[in-house]
XYZ file of C-alpha atoms in Angstrom:
698
model
C -6.238 -88.895 59.069
C -7.682 -86.662 55.957
C -8.797 -83.173 56.315
C -11.179 -81.455 54.275
C -9.402 -79.187 51.694
C -10.452 -75.349 51.683
C -12.215 -74.885 48.585
C -10.589 -72.100 46.138
C -12.382 -69.073 45.349
C -12.142 -68.437 41.842
C -12.092 -65.111 39.988
C -15.302 -63.993 38.304
C -15.819 -61.441 35.790
C -18.833 -58.755 35.262
C -18.977 -57.420 31.768
C -20.794 -54.243 30.920
C -20.329 -53.791 27.283
C -22.569 -50.641 26.853
C -23.415 -47.792 29.336
C -26.240 -46.409 27.039
C -29.194 -47.144 29.578
C -29.196 -43.478 30.464
C -29.851 -41.674 33.811
C -32.103 -43.528 36.323
C -32.874 -41.401 39.406
C -36.210 -43.059 40.579
C -34.962 -45.638 42.514
C -31.566 -46.570 44.586
C -28.458 -46.976 42.719
C -28.120 -50.563 43.459
C -31.610 -51.434 42.069
C -30.796 -49.789 38.470
C -29.787 -51.739 35.548
C -26.161 -52.628 34.873
C -25.933 -50.361 31.858
C -27.979 -47.199 33.577
C -26.110 -44.350 35.306
C -26.902 -43.182 38.785
C -25.638 -39.811 37.318
C -24.489 -38.278 34.146
C -23.411 -34.900 33.000
C -22.311 -33.744 29.627
C -22.101 -37.159 27.982
C -24.309 -38.091 25.008
C -24.493 -41.323 23.059
C -23.199 -41.464 19.610
C -22.216 -44.522 17.427
C -22.705 -46.767 20.440
C -20.473 -44.964 22.794
C -21.006 -42.193 25.357
C -19.041 -39.027 24.258
C -18.607 -35.443 25.374
C -21.321 -33.481 24.194
C -20.742 -30.620 21.541
C -19.651 -27.245 22.638
C -22.013 -24.057 22.521
C -20.427 -21.248 21.051
C -21.294 -17.422 20.944
C -21.965 -16.239 17.533
C -19.834 -13.080 17.101
C -18.600 -10.541 19.505
C -21.641 -8.788 20.101
C -25.167 -9.704 21.123
C -28.007 -9.733 18.848
C -29.885 -6.938 20.549
C -29.849 -4.920 23.753
C -32.569 -2.713 25.147
C -32.421 -0.545 28.166
C -35.262 -0.695 30.440
C -36.492 -1.788 34.105
C -39.241 -3.661 33.003
C -39.310 -6.519 30.450
C -42.740 -5.800 28.344
C -42.216 -9.061 26.142
C -39.375 -11.212 25.037
C -41.424 -13.617 22.833
C -39.310 -16.000 20.706
C -41.548 -17.842 18.026
C -39.603 -20.967 17.541
C -41.118 -22.768 14.777
C -38.829 -22.367 12.276
C -40.401 -20.650 8.812
C -38.806 -20.187 5.602
C -37.815 -16.651 4.728
C -35.571 -15.994 1.505
C -34.537 -19.673 1.255
C -33.339 -20.067 5.029
C -34.956 -21.374 7.920
C -35.573 -18.590 10.506
C -37.306 -17.357 13.968
C -39.088 -14.396 14.817
C -37.874 -12.636 17.908
C -40.065 -9.981 19.787
C -38.024 -7.811 22.431
C -39.354 -4.837 24.371
C -37.922 -3.472 27.323
C -39.229 -0.284 28.823
C -39.190 2.150 31.822
C -43.086 2.309 31.688
C -45.759 0.098 32.971
C -48.377 1.705 30.754
C -48.234 3.782 27.658
C -46.521 3.473 24.162
C -43.261 1.738 24.010
C -41.181 0.525 21.069
C -40.826 -3.240 20.216
C -38.032 -4.616 17.948
C -38.960 -7.589 15.753
C -36.089 -9.602 14.392
C -35.899 -12.442 11.753
C -33.242 -14.440 12.757
C -31.755 -17.340 10.674
C -30.723 -20.920 12.343
C -27.178 -19.884 10.894
C -27.126 -17.061 13.510
C -27.633 -14.169 10.984
C -30.107 -11.411 11.347
C -32.035 -11.107 8.090
C -34.016 -8.309 9.139
C -35.271 -5.614 12.009
C -38.393 -4.080 12.410
C -39.764 -1.672 14.879
C -43.639 -1.250 15.872
C -45.180 0.466 18.666
C -46.984 -1.347 21.520
C -48.878 -0.310 24.708
C -46.928 -1.243 27.908
C -49.668 -2.746 29.300
C -50.967 -4.902 26.205
C -48.464 -7.341 24.589
C -50.058 -10.388 23.344
C -49.075 -11.610 19.933
C -49.077 -14.200 17.513
C -46.945 -14.892 14.605
C -47.689 -17.092 11.590
C -45.727 -17.966 8.420
C -47.147 -17.270 5.171
C -45.994 -17.312 1.157
C -44.662 -14.122 0.385
C -45.432 -14.656 -3.255
C -49.169 -14.820 -2.279
C -49.378 -12.485 0.696
C -46.477 -10.158 0.010
C -44.735 -10.873 3.165
C -42.964 -13.739 4.909
C -44.881 -13.831 7.947
C -47.736 -12.104 9.709
C -48.048 -10.665 13.206
C -51.418 -10.717 14.888
C -51.771 -8.135 17.730
C -55.318 -7.698 19.203
C -57.680 -7.659 15.866
C -54.888 -5.979 13.507
C -52.235 -7.791 11.257
C -48.845 -6.594 10.594
C -46.116 -7.402 8.289
C -42.517 -6.405 7.743
C -41.919 -3.467 5.648
C -38.211 -3.343 4.556
C -38.196 -0.271 3.174
C -39.368 1.686 6.428
C -37.907 -0.964 8.751
C -41.071 -1.036 10.640
C -43.922 -3.413 11.150
C -46.456 -2.028 9.001
C -50.298 -2.477 9.589
C -52.253 -4.295 6.719
C -54.155 -1.764 5.015
C -58.123 -1.923 5.130
C -58.356 -2.612 1.388
C -56.128 -5.797 1.648
C -58.606 -7.533 4.300
C -61.109 -9.396 2.909
C -64.861 -7.613 2.881
C -67.164 -10.748 2.662
C -70.146 -10.833 0.649
C -72.642 -10.981 3.474
C -75.761 -10.716 1.604
C -76.820 -11.970 -1.855
C -79.989 -12.024 -3.992
C -81.440 -8.902 -2.326
C -84.061 -7.052 -3.957
C -84.396 -3.286 -4.072
C -87.510 -2.033 -2.252
C -90.175 0.557 -3.903
C -91.301 2.160 -0.585
C -94.754 3.689 -0.488
C -96.096 5.699 2.269
C -94.507 8.293 4.630
C -91.522 8.158 6.531
C -88.237 6.085 5.795
C -87.858 2.247 4.943
C -85.787 2.145 8.358
C -88.462 -0.357 9.561
C -88.022 -2.693 6.501
C -85.533 -5.591 6.709
C -82.924 -6.496 4.441
C -84.617 -9.076 2.004
C -81.662 -11.093 0.770
C -80.067 -14.539 1.559
C -77.094 -14.358 4.086
C -74.076 -15.651 2.598
C -70.836 -15.125 4.088
C -70.402 -14.587 7.713
C -68.459 -11.173 9.019
C -64.794 -10.674 9.118
C -63.463 -10.583 12.577
C -60.323 -8.489 11.220
C -62.698 -5.757 9.557
C -65.822 -4.269 9.781
C -66.079 -3.809 5.960
C -68.626 -6.037 4.318
C -70.516 -6.262 1.046
C -74.253 -6.766 -0.104
C -75.350 -7.734 -3.437
C -78.559 -6.843 -5.046
C -80.141 -8.619 -7.665
C -83.713 -7.029 -8.318
C -86.369 -9.105 -9.922
C -87.142 -8.411 -13.664
C -90.877 -9.519 -12.882
C -91.286 -6.385 -10.679
C -92.642 -3.777 -13.031
C -92.104 -1.163 -10.204
C -89.049 0.956 -10.367
C -86.780 0.204 -7.371
C -85.186 3.024 -5.311
C -84.383 1.940 -1.864
C -81.768 -0.723 -1.115
C -81.766 -1.881 2.517
C -78.298 -3.163 4.142
C -78.337 -6.202 6.571
C -76.878 -4.063 9.264
C -78.995 -1.062 10.681
C -76.012 0.628 12.387
C -73.864 0.826 9.325
C -71.293 3.416 9.362
C -71.861 5.089 6.030
C -68.914 7.551 6.108
C -67.460 5.355 3.500
C -69.569 3.469 1.017
C -69.042 2.239 -2.456
C -71.733 1.298 -4.764
C -71.127 -0.635 -7.781
C -73.683 -0.978 -10.573
C -73.569 -3.380 -13.260
C -76.544 -3.175 -15.750
C -77.953 -5.927 -17.979
C -75.962 -4.452 -20.731
C -72.566 -4.651 -19.166
C -72.487 -1.047 -18.193
C -70.576 -0.429 -14.892
C -70.351 2.554 -12.563
C -68.610 2.974 -9.145
C -69.707 5.669 -6.789
C -68.129 6.797 -3.542
C -71.025 8.165 -1.077
C -70.749 9.884 2.069
C -73.424 9.952 4.408
C -76.229 12.460 4.100
C -74.735 13.794 0.706
C -76.128 12.900 -2.738
C -73.490 11.566 -5.234
C -74.465 11.693 -8.929
C -73.422 9.028 -11.515
C -74.415 8.399 -15.100
C -75.642 4.970 -16.301
C -76.506 5.068 -20.203
C -78.166 8.349 -21.011
C -79.740 9.104 -17.427
C -78.250 10.927 -14.622
C -78.952 9.428 -11.240
C -78.020 10.479 -7.497
C -77.373 8.096 -4.900
C -77.733 8.781 -0.915
C -76.578 6.834 2.071
C -78.554 6.910 5.379
C -76.966 5.829 8.758
C -80.534 3.850 9.401
C -78.911 1.198 6.948
C -80.344 1.672 3.629
C -79.297 3.409 0.312
C -81.571 5.343 -1.852
C -80.989 5.907 -5.629
C -83.068 8.735 -7.349
C -84.702 8.502 -9.845
C -85.457 4.919 -9.296
C -83.292 2.476 -11.416
C -85.660 1.224 -14.249
C -86.346 -2.389 -14.329
C -84.375 -2.873 -17.521
C -81.311 -1.172 -15.979
C -81.578 -2.796 -12.456
C -81.808 -6.274 -13.964
C -77.983 -6.575 -13.749
C -76.431 -6.205 -10.073
C -76.007 -3.439 -7.375
C -73.184 -4.301 -4.809
C -72.929 -2.105 -1.843
C -69.553 -2.080 -0.061
C -69.710 -0.329 3.350
C -68.791 -0.738 7.221
C -70.713 -2.044 9.829
C -70.110 0.021 13.263
C -69.613 -1.560 16.881
C -70.606 -5.178 16.012
C -67.253 -6.805 15.294
C -66.843 -9.827 17.686
C -62.989 -9.235 17.602
C -62.438 -10.525 21.144
C -62.444 -14.039 19.676
C -58.927 -13.176 18.272
C -58.167 -10.083 20.535
C -55.703 -11.774 22.663
C -54.342 -14.611 20.206
C -51.280 -15.888 21.391
C -50.692 -19.283 19.106
C -51.021 -19.435 15.542
C -50.577 -22.655 13.338
C -51.728 -23.765 9.988
C -53.828 -26.651 9.662
C -56.041 -28.896 6.973
C -55.547 -30.132 3.819
C -52.209 -31.493 4.353
C -50.171 -33.426 6.915
C -46.860 -31.451 6.250
C -46.093 -30.337 9.724
C -45.489 -26.643 8.423
C -48.282 -26.418 6.049
C -51.996 -26.319 5.945
C -55.032 -24.307 4.286
C -56.478 -22.530 7.353
C -54.745 -20.311 9.656
C -55.863 -21.354 13.590
C -55.516 -18.743 16.414
C -55.796 -19.415 19.942
C -57.505 -16.762 21.872
C -55.273 -16.639 25.475
C -58.082 -14.837 27.398
C -61.276 -16.956 26.326
C -59.923 -20.271 25.495
C -61.600 -20.084 22.050
C -60.078 -21.339 18.832
C -60.884 -19.296 15.441
C -59.731 -20.334 12.156
C -59.491 -18.591 8.855
C -61.160 -19.242 5.381
C -59.036 -21.635 2.945
C -55.751 -20.100 2.148
C -56.663 -16.515 3.524
C -55.271 -15.412 6.469
C -57.107 -11.956 6.167
C -60.356 -13.262 6.614
C -61.730 -14.977 9.747
C -65.410 -15.576 9.482
C -67.316 -14.901 12.634
C -68.634 -18.249 12.930
C -65.348 -20.054 12.460
C -64.779 -20.592 16.102
C -65.285 -22.922 19.011
C -64.798 -23.083 22.679
C -62.346 -25.476 24.084
C -62.788 -27.275 27.184
C -62.823 -25.412 30.365
C -62.910 -21.740 29.400
C -61.097 -20.942 32.774
C -57.997 -22.571 31.512
C -55.982 -20.977 28.797
C -55.017 -22.601 25.749
C -51.207 -23.111 25.999
C -49.992 -24.785 22.777
C -51.042 -25.759 19.214
C -49.277 -28.544 17.722
C -49.946 -31.183 14.914
C -49.570 -34.951 14.860
C -50.547 -36.700 11.703
C -54.007 -35.462 10.705
C -54.699 -34.218 14.146
C -54.540 -30.676 15.620
C -53.924 -31.070 19.254
C -54.777 -28.383 21.582
C -52.854 -28.187 24.801
C -54.553 -26.473 27.831
C -53.137 -26.055 31.425
C -54.798 -29.390 32.721
C -56.675 -30.747 29.531
C -55.874 -31.992 26.148
C -58.169 -31.963 22.869
C -57.687 -32.841 19.343
C -59.509 -31.893 16.221
C -59.466 -33.055 12.635
C -60.691 -31.762 9.378
C -64.172 -32.840 8.054
C -65.357 -31.791 4.635
C -68.627 -29.935 4.906
C -71.666 -30.246 2.610
C -72.902 -26.973 1.068
C -76.454 -27.282 -0.183
C -77.846 -24.473 -2.464
C -81.347 -25.084 -1.387
C -80.277 -24.540 2.311
C -78.591 -21.065 1.183
C -81.745 -20.047 -0.594
C -84.166 -20.973 1.945
C -81.750 -19.127 4.866
C -81.185 -22.490 6.579
C -77.383 -22.142 5.814
C -76.558 -18.583 6.769
C -72.741 -18.756 6.355
C -71.134 -20.878 3.563
C -67.836 -19.928 4.835
C -68.524 -21.801 8.260
C -70.102 -24.697 6.253
C -67.269 -25.511 4.157
C -65.330 -27.523 6.815
C -65.969 -28.925 10.253
C -63.580 -29.495 13.127
C -65.286 -31.740 15.745
C -63.389 -31.633 18.947
C -62.396 -34.756 21.065
C -60.851 -34.818 24.635
C -57.508 -36.464 24.846
C -57.137 -36.014 28.676
C -59.350 -34.836 31.262
C -56.327 -33.995 33.808
C -53.134 -33.853 32.107
C -52.328 -30.772 30.142
C -49.233 -28.629 29.417
C -48.178 -25.664 31.511
C -44.631 -25.620 29.727
C -46.012 -24.338 26.116
C -42.509 -24.141 24.574
C -41.573 -27.590 25.537
C -43.931 -29.340 22.703
C -41.833 -30.892 19.977
C -42.914 -33.307 17.361
C -40.465 -36.160 17.441
C -40.848 -39.434 15.054
C -44.420 -38.275 14.525
C -45.517 -38.124 18.191
C -45.631 -35.146 20.439
C -43.538 -34.930 23.413
C -43.813 -32.086 26.225
C -43.002 -31.505 29.831
C -45.505 -30.256 32.355
C -44.435 -27.893 35.255
C -44.466 -30.595 37.820
C -41.588 -32.216 35.588
C -43.430 -35.058 34.263
C -42.720 -35.660 30.843
C -45.382 -37.149 28.254
C -45.820 -38.395 24.814
C -48.907 -38.839 22.759
C -49.198 -42.492 21.263
C -51.969 -43.878 19.250
C -54.635 -46.163 21.099
C -54.065 -49.885 20.711
C -55.505 -53.130 21.384
C -53.989 -53.256 24.857
C -54.714 -49.788 26.168
C -56.915 -46.951 25.091
C -54.711 -44.317 27.090
C -53.356 -41.770 24.445
C -50.919 -39.929 26.877
C -48.090 -41.760 28.349
C -45.607 -40.563 30.921
C -41.757 -41.200 29.538
C -40.039 -39.291 32.101
C -40.047 -41.334 35.522
C -36.528 -42.169 35.614
C -35.392 -38.489 35.458
C -38.245 -36.595 37.210
C -36.276 -36.619 40.680
C -33.418 -35.110 38.600
C -35.418 -32.526 37.193
C -37.058 -31.706 40.401
C -33.594 -31.345 42.278
C -31.753 -29.252 39.786
C -34.616 -27.091 38.123
C -36.900 -24.768 39.532
C -40.682 -24.433 38.610
C -40.024 -20.995 36.854
C -37.042 -22.500 34.921
C -39.635 -25.227 33.733
C -42.208 -22.977 32.752
C -39.627 -21.316 30.382
C -38.265 -24.487 28.998
C -37.960 -25.115 25.428
C -37.715 -28.298 23.309
C -36.724 -29.105 19.702
C -36.118 -32.112 17.510
C -32.412 -32.161 16.798
C -30.247 -34.688 15.221
C -32.614 -37.365 16.073
C -33.126 -36.264 19.679
C -35.884 -34.555 21.718
C -33.762 -32.174 23.474
C -35.398 -30.168 26.250
C -33.681 -26.833 27.604
C -34.373 -26.012 31.002
C -32.326 -22.903 32.316
C -28.741 -23.942 32.254
C -29.329 -27.707 31.973
C -30.547 -29.772 28.876
C -32.057 -33.130 29.026
C -32.437 -35.369 26.116
C -33.183 -38.835 24.549
C -32.610 -40.513 21.336
C -36.341 -40.990 19.808
C -35.018 -43.624 17.304
C -34.118 -45.707 20.248
C -36.186 -48.914 21.044
C -37.283 -47.341 24.220
C -39.366 -44.479 22.661
C -40.213 -46.475 19.494
C -41.980 -49.347 21.459
C -43.700 -46.801 24.155
C -47.196 -47.660 22.539
C -46.661 -51.511 22.869
C -46.859 -51.563 26.596
C -49.941 -51.577 28.577
C -48.499 -50.098 31.737
C -46.988 -46.816 31.739
C -44.218 -47.796 33.972
C -43.124 -50.370 31.636
C -43.289 -48.423 28.802
C -40.747 -45.541 30.409
C -38.234 -48.306 31.809
C -36.243 -48.368 28.778
C -36.156 -44.807 27.964
C -32.576 -43.682 28.120
C -32.333 -39.833 29.341
C -29.007 -37.896 29.359
C -28.689 -34.485 30.847
C -26.096 -31.776 30.352
C -25.168 -28.495 32.078
C -23.719 -25.116 30.633
C -21.844 -23.476 33.249
C -21.788 -20.125 31.346
C -25.637 -19.640 31.570
C -26.878 -18.097 34.780
C -30.113 -19.614 36.468
C -31.946 -16.306 35.620
C -31.152 -16.445 31.860
C -33.691 -17.787 29.610
C -32.239 -19.935 27.011
C -34.606 -20.902 23.680
C -33.613 -23.934 21.827
C -34.579 -23.345 18.141
C -34.032 -26.266 15.420
C -35.289 -27.440 12.100
C -34.863 -31.107 12.738
C -31.850 -31.479 11.025
C -27.989 -30.609 12.083
C -28.802 -26.868 12.574
C -29.748 -25.474 16.028
C -29.744 -22.169 17.579
C -29.812 -21.166 21.092
C -31.068 -17.586 21.705
C -30.065 -16.405 25.434
C -31.844 -13.691 27.138
C -30.242 -11.946 29.945
C -32.798 -10.335 32.079
C -32.949 -7.145 33.436
C -32.260 -8.524 36.923
C -28.694 -8.665 35.753
C -27.939 -5.538 33.806
C -30.959 -3.345 33.936
C -31.199 -4.166 30.328
C -32.821 -6.742 28.129
C -29.843 -8.755 26.228
C -29.995 -11.295 23.798
C -26.988 -13.604 22.705
C -27.013 -16.246 19.836
C -25.254 -19.694 20.458
C -24.736 -22.454 18.086
C -23.498 -26.132 18.549
C -19.866 -26.610 17.343
C -17.393 -29.834 17.816
C -15.288 -28.090 20.116
C -13.831 -29.070 23.588
C -14.770 -25.959 25.307
C -17.863 -23.694 25.493
C -17.569 -20.241 24.660
C -19.591 -17.531 26.249
C -20.477 -13.868 25.727
C -20.494 -12.053 29.099
C -20.963 -8.358 30.020
C -19.379 -6.159 32.669
C -21.280 -3.387 34.697
C -21.555 -0.986 31.876
C -22.607 -3.784 29.272
C -19.369 -4.291 27.467
C -18.982 -7.720 26.068
C -16.391 -9.821 26.411
C -15.698 -13.784 25.782
C -15.040 -16.595 28.017
C -13.779 -20.246 27.740
C -15.146 -22.917 29.582
C -13.774 -26.367 29.334
C -16.542 -28.982 28.949
C -16.422 -30.906 32.473
C -17.953 -34.300 31.891
C -18.817 -37.146 34.656
C -20.844 -40.274 35.224
C -21.581 -42.406 38.162
C -22.451 -45.934 37.519
C -24.644 -48.297 39.128
C -23.644 -49.487 42.533
C -22.947 -53.129 41.850
C -23.473 -56.179 44.317
C -22.628 -58.881 41.652
C -25.647 -60.735 42.528
C -25.362 -61.099 46.030
C -25.631 -58.166 48.234
C -24.726 -59.931 51.650
C -21.389 -61.764 50.354
C -17.926 -60.301 50.519
C -15.852 -59.490 47.492
C -12.530 -58.601 46.664
C -12.240 -56.470 43.566
C -9.044 -57.357 41.644
C -9.082 -55.562 38.403
C -11.206 -52.918 36.725
C -11.022 -52.572 32.868
C -12.818 -49.336 31.463
C -12.912 -49.046 27.851
C -12.382 -45.560 27.393
C -10.552 -42.536 25.849
C -9.958 -39.417 27.658
C -7.686 -36.145 27.817
C -7.456 -36.611 31.487
C -10.098 -38.580 33.702
C -9.996 -39.227 37.550
C -11.987 -42.183 38.713
C -13.197 -42.526 42.196
C -14.423 -45.849 43.760
C -17.651 -46.119 45.460
C -17.507 -49.045 47.847
C -18.205 -50.162 51.440
C -14.755 -52.287 51.506
C -11.281 -51.377 52.475
C -9.546 -49.255 50.104
C -5.613 -49.185 50.039
C -4.207 -45.689 50.046
C -3.788 -43.897 46.850
C -6.207 -45.852 44.875
C -8.861 -43.554 44.407
C -8.027 -41.978 41.169
C -6.005 -42.906 38.134
C -5.242 -40.527 34.807
C -5.161 -41.626 31.282
C -3.939 -40.111 28.112
C -5.891 -39.791 24.975
C -3.517 -41.632 23.009
C -4.247 -44.840 24.721
C -7.337 -46.422 23.089
C -7.160 -50.102 24.754
C -9.145 -51.205 27.776
C -7.294 -49.696 30.806
C -6.208 -52.023 33.537
C -6.849 -50.471 36.925
C -5.977 -52.342 40.194
C -8.368 -50.837 42.858
C -7.610 -53.832 45.213
C -10.568 -53.363 47.389
C -11.142 -56.038 50.207
C -14.209 -57.120 51.958
C -16.602 -55.043 49.915
C -20.364 -55.956 49.289
C -21.255 -53.363 46.350
C -18.787 -51.578 44.254
C -19.419 -48.570 41.682
C -17.354 -45.630 40.316
C -17.545 -41.947 39.402
C -15.628 -40.904 36.309
C -14.855 -37.098 36.170
C -13.175 -35.700 32.838
C -12.202 -32.217 31.741
C -12.356 -31.766 27.748
C -13.030 -34.760 25.407
C -14.094 -38.191 26.838
C -15.295 -41.430 25.038
C -16.397 -44.450 26.944
C -17.777 -47.778 25.823
C -18.474 -50.012 28.529
C -16.289 -52.061 31.346
C -15.332 -55.208 32.954
C -14.886 -55.874 36.478
C -13.067 -58.919 37.849
C -13.815 -60.151 41.255
C -13.656 -62.911 43.903
C -16.513 -64.071 46.016
C -15.882 -65.176 49.381
C -17.693 -67.212 51.756
C -17.763 -70.604 49.748
C -16.321 -73.453 51.670
C -15.987 -77.179 50.158
């Protein structure tokens, strides 16, 4: 009699050559891809392997600044690096006070990305009013490396006094509001206040100053002497009026006139007097003869109470745009008004001149403008729940339209910026999380969704794509709404790095997962290949604000703000990334004495829970080969099978770079995974598992 022989169960292998799929918490650990991770901390991909992240190290033994006060008025950090004295820098505003109303000192510091404070300046602000915008500029052209806009005033750093100095009135551009006006020979009783200016409106009023100019060019065909010069504003403040007269012979005279006082001047052989009146006109006696007034008369004066400064009164965002696609360049400075959701822009290469007609309302005015960024030839305008963009369109100035008054502002007609909506429901409420990566903007919203802006294609017209589905559950679990609101991001070492409190999330934007996002019609498919990795910094408290600044190269700077809730003071500490095994933090005791603490970097990862293609059949894990190098790691097996005693951990030495043989000897398991914890440096490439499948009878 012959009996059927029991078939032999042959050993099989599962090879995972790379563990570079990143963190995926959107689905169960049994459903993620083989190269994805159910959990990861302080590991980053580098040269095809996972390695321990760089250490953060405090710069120096003392903080950048400490200010005592129970109320934080402003702790703004303008993260867009600007070039100052040949170095890429950030501008830091710090103000803590015991007051909630009244004047308080604010410190403005220029900090290089190498951690050096290049300048510190003081200015006084009202404690109840602290909205600012900072814009870089050419020191050779404007005499300062950056401009600070506060209300309708402009401030520049003054190295001599160590203060932020307000730009003088004479440096602000006084627009030529009216041209080709004729002087008026008034006849009859009374004053010429009932007459209107008879010139052509030319340039718009400046939102930064009330001063303006009006130019009179009397007609030589008029045989009557002209004595009255009517200004375009009737409520002109005539306390400081300048009248410049250039005769047909080239003779020039300049007179300063005070309201009500007659000022004498000499032109040729004749003596004249000029007198200004608050009704908006100037009288010259005796009247300039036709032969003399055939030249030009330019009046520079100041209007009173008409400036529409509220369009830039609460400007909180500033960016140069137009004329170039350089992400730090542009020909016009744009200011976003935080209160009225309007956008104002300057004249060409002149941040001291904001024409009153150069503005537009952006979308729903009840939503604030949260961020301004450039992508290609677009200026992208982020609001709380909307996104718009505008582009530069060359204007057409018609001389005939100027003469007949159809075009009353040539500065506004030089260029147009049409507004187009990108999304009616998605916005950005984490304004500092926006960064340009591979010519695409990436940002996070307060609900922990991460988006990118892609061009429209043949398969989809959706510009805004969500790319953070795999990491969103982790963000919701490990970060708070307030931490996400204060999150900052930067392009650093080819990665989008998002700093959220004491955590940092990142992905490589040169990886195919991000490069090919625009090629998918489905947003879920577009995000499935995104490889996210997260890091934790144990020395940062959850109440601290950590700002990440980078110049897109190897240099990056972390500015940590310890709030008054911890030490009743506002303290800032500078950190940088270094290739070390330990983090170095600066801590403070109760009397604010600084001391350093060393924290070894603890890294960890949890793999997928593998079912080896059959979630029902039992298996026996015979061997496990992790391709890793470490100072010391502990492996814990995650399985529903039977583990013998002592098989829950192993340790390895850094000198052994071969694939390590581990004998888990786990029986009757349906699924298997593992967690690796390491202190110090660790490098892991992949792994191979040898197993036997049970239940097959031949």
